[in-house]
């Protein structure tokens, strides 16, 4: 049991410290990668945008068109949030 916990913690640590490009490629598929590249093309924090877009796309299976807005095209993407209570913010770019 302790070995499984240690392995799980090591994997989590690796994923948190992995380069952003690795995290994005792991989170998405060819569909998500292409859609998120378009969505994040004008983002000031490009790597963060790709990371969160990839996570949201993998969970929802869609990404709104364009570089901003249009979130009503994908309600799941629009409604994903981070945090709880007073610190809740939209998760998907």
PDB file of C-alpha atoms in Angstrom:
ATOM      1  CA  UNK A   1       0.000   0.000   0.000  1.00  0.00           C
ATOM      2  CA  UNK A   2       2.816   2.414   0.881  1.00  0.00           C
ATOM      3  CA  UNK A   3       4.558   1.716  -2.453  1.00  0.00           C
ATOM      4  CA  UNK A   4       1.369   2.596  -4.366  1.00  0.00           C
ATOM      5  CA  UNK A   5       1.030   5.853  -2.436  1.00  0.00           C
ATOM      6  CA  UNK A   6       4.660   6.743  -3.087  1.00  0.00           C
ATOM      7  CA  UNK A   7       4.297   5.975  -6.801  1.00  0.00           C
ATOM      8  CA  UNK A   8       1.118   8.051  -7.032  1.00  0.00           C
ATOM      9  CA  UNK A   9       2.802  10.997  -5.308  1.00  0.00           C
ATOM     10  CA  UNK A  10       5.830  10.724  -7.608  1.00  0.00           C
ATOM     11  CA  UNK A  11       3.579  10.753 -10.683  1.00  0.00           C
ATOM     12  CA  UNK A  12       1.645  13.754  -9.385  1.00  0.00           C
ATOM     13  CA  UNK A  13       4.871  15.629  -8.670  1.00  0.00           C
ATOM     14  CA  UNK A  14       6.170  14.839 -12.163  1.00  0.00           C
ATOM     15  CA  UNK A  15       2.971  16.108 -13.783  1.00  0.00           C
ATOM     16  CA  UNK A  16       3.060  19.322 -11.759  1.00  0.00           C
ATOM     17  CA  UNK A  17       6.695  19.998 -12.620  1.00  0.00           C
ATOM     18  CA  UNK A  18       6.591  18.811 -16.240  1.00  0.00           C
ATOM     19  CA  UNK A  19       7.172  21.421 -18.956  1.00  0.00           C
ATOM     20  CA  UNK A  20       3.942  23.079 -20.187  1.00  0.00           C
ATOM     21  CA  UNK A  21       4.275  21.572 -23.676  1.00  0.00           C
ATOM     22  CA  UNK A  22       4.339  18.067 -22.173  1.00  0.00           C
ATOM     23  CA  UNK A  23       1.263  18.742 -20.025  1.00  0.00           C
ATOM     24  CA  UNK A  24      -0.696  20.045 -23.015  1.00  0.00           C
ATOM     25  CA  UNK A  25       0.165  17.100 -25.230  1.00  0.00           C
ATOM     26  CA  UNK A  26      -0.827  14.682 -22.472  1.00  0.00           C
ATOM     27  CA  UNK A  27      -4.127  16.450 -21.796  1.00  0.00           C
ATOM     28  CA  UNK A  28      -5.423  16.636 -25.334  1.00  0.00           C
ATOM     29  CA  UNK A  29      -5.864  14.805 -28.563  1.00  0.00           C
ATOM     30  CA  UNK A  30      -5.245  15.889 -32.136  1.00  0.00           C
ATOM     31  CA  UNK A  31      -8.676  17.519 -32.116  1.00  0.00           C
ATOM     32  CA  UNK A  32      -8.034  19.384 -28.859  1.00  0.00           C
ATOM     33  CA  UNK A  33      -4.501  20.394 -29.803  1.00  0.00           C
ATOM     34  CA  UNK A  34      -5.679  21.995 -33.044  1.00  0.00           C
ATOM     35  CA  UNK A  35      -8.662  23.760 -31.492  1.00  0.00           C
ATOM     36  CA  UNK A  36      -6.633  25.011 -28.514  1.00  0.00           C
ATOM     37  CA  UNK A  37      -3.817  26.268 -30.747  1.00  0.00           C
ATOM     38  CA  UNK A  38      -6.370  28.453 -32.519  1.00  0.00           C
ATOM     39  CA  UNK A  39      -8.116  29.468 -29.287  1.00  0.00           C
ATOM     40  CA  UNK A  40      -4.859  30.490 -27.588  1.00  0.00           C
ATOM     41  CA  UNK A  41      -3.108  32.057 -30.590  1.00  0.00           C
ATOM     42  CA  UNK A  42      -3.491  35.598 -29.222  1.00  0.00           C
ATOM     43  CA  UNK A  43      -3.196  34.828 -25.505  1.00  0.00           C
ATOM     44  CA  UNK A  44      -0.583  36.750 -23.542  1.00  0.00           C
ATOM     45  CA  UNK A  45       0.110  33.654 -21.391  1.00  0.00           C
ATOM     46  CA  UNK A  46       0.185  31.171 -24.272  1.00  0.00           C
ATOM     47  CA  UNK A  47       1.448  28.128 -22.315  1.00  0.00           C
ATOM     48  CA  UNK A  48      -1.140  28.540 -19.548  1.00  0.00           C
ATOM     49  CA  UNK A  49      -3.896  29.035 -22.105  1.00  0.00           C
ATOM     50  CA  UNK A  50      -2.921  25.842 -23.933  1.00  0.00           C
ATOM     51  CA  UNK A  51      -2.729  23.901 -20.677  1.00  0.00           C
ATOM     52  CA  UNK A  52      -6.188  24.852 -19.436  1.00  0.00           C
ATOM     53  CA  UNK A  53      -7.790  24.727 -22.866  1.00  0.00           C
ATOM     54  CA  UNK A  54      -6.444  21.183 -23.302  1.00  0.00           C
ATOM     55  CA  UNK A  55      -7.826  20.119 -19.919  1.00  0.00           C
ATOM     56  CA  UNK A  56     -11.226  21.643 -20.672  1.00  0.00           C
ATOM     57  CA  UNK A  57     -11.359  20.207 -24.186  1.00  0.00           C
ATOM     58  CA  UNK A  58     -10.497  16.713 -22.937  1.00  0.00           C
ATOM     59  CA  UNK A  59     -13.295  16.909 -20.365  1.00  0.00           C
ATOM     60  CA  UNK A  60     -15.920  18.528 -22.616  1.00  0.00           C
ATOM     61  CA  UNK A  61     -15.014  17.369 -26.118  1.00  0.00           C
ATOM     62  CA  UNK A  62     -15.380  20.847 -27.566  1.00  0.00           C
ATOM     63  CA  UNK A  63     -13.699  24.259 -27.713  1.00  0.00           C
ATOM     64  CA  UNK A  64     -15.497  27.498 -28.633  1.00  0.00           C
ATOM     65  CA  UNK A  65     -14.516  29.021 -31.976  1.00  0.00           C
ATOM     66  CA  UNK A  66     -12.296  32.078 -32.245  1.00  0.00           C
ATOM     67  CA  UNK A  67      -9.666  33.398 -29.884  1.00  0.00           C
ATOM     68  CA  UNK A  68     -12.093  34.670 -27.206  1.00  0.00           C
ATOM     69  CA  UNK A  69     -15.768  34.677 -26.362  1.00  0.00           C
ATOM     70  CA  UNK A  70     -18.296  32.380 -28.076  1.00  0.00           C
ATOM     71  CA  UNK A  71     -18.424  30.217 -24.926  1.00  0.00           C
ATOM     72  CA  UNK A  72     -22.144  29.562 -25.425  1.00  0.00           C
ATOM     73  CA  UNK A  73     -21.116  27.179 -28.245  1.00  0.00           C
ATOM     74  CA  UNK A  74     -19.821  24.789 -25.577  1.00  0.00           C
ATOM     75  CA  UNK A  75     -21.729  25.019 -22.253  1.00  0.00           C
ATOM     76  CA  UNK A  76     -19.510  22.450 -20.508  1.00  0.00           C
ATOM     77  CA  UNK A  77     -16.400  24.478 -21.407  1.00  0.00           C
ATOM     78  CA  UNK A  78     -18.115  27.706 -20.326  1.00  0.00           C
ATOM     79  CA  UNK A  79     -19.271  26.351 -16.952  1.00  0.00           C
ATOM     80  CA  UNK A  80     -16.030  24.747 -15.715  1.00  0.00           C
ATOM     81  CA  UNK A  81     -14.605  26.657 -12.738  1.00  0.00           C
ATOM     82  CA  UNK A  82     -11.648  26.544 -10.376  1.00  0.00           C
ATOM     83  CA  UNK A  83     -11.835  26.806  -6.616  1.00  0.00           C
ATOM     84  CA  UNK A  84     -14.867  26.929  -4.389  1.00  0.00           C
ATOM     85  CA  UNK A  85     -16.814  29.655  -2.624  1.00  0.00           C
ATOM     86  CA  UNK A  86     -15.462  33.183  -2.994  1.00  0.00           C
ATOM     87  CA  UNK A  87     -12.444  32.095  -5.088  1.00  0.00           C
ATOM     88  CA  UNK A  88     -14.417  30.489  -7.921  1.00  0.00           C
ATOM     89  CA  UNK A  89     -13.201  31.628 -11.348  1.00  0.00           C
ATOM     90  CA  UNK A  90     -13.723  30.360 -14.903  1.00  0.00           C
ATOM     91  CA  UNK A  91     -11.229  27.590 -15.666  1.00  0.00           C
ATOM     92  CA  UNK A  92     -11.342  27.540 -19.447  1.00  0.00           C
ATOM     93  CA  UNK A  93      -9.844  30.336 -21.568  1.00  0.00           C
TER      94      UNK A  93
END
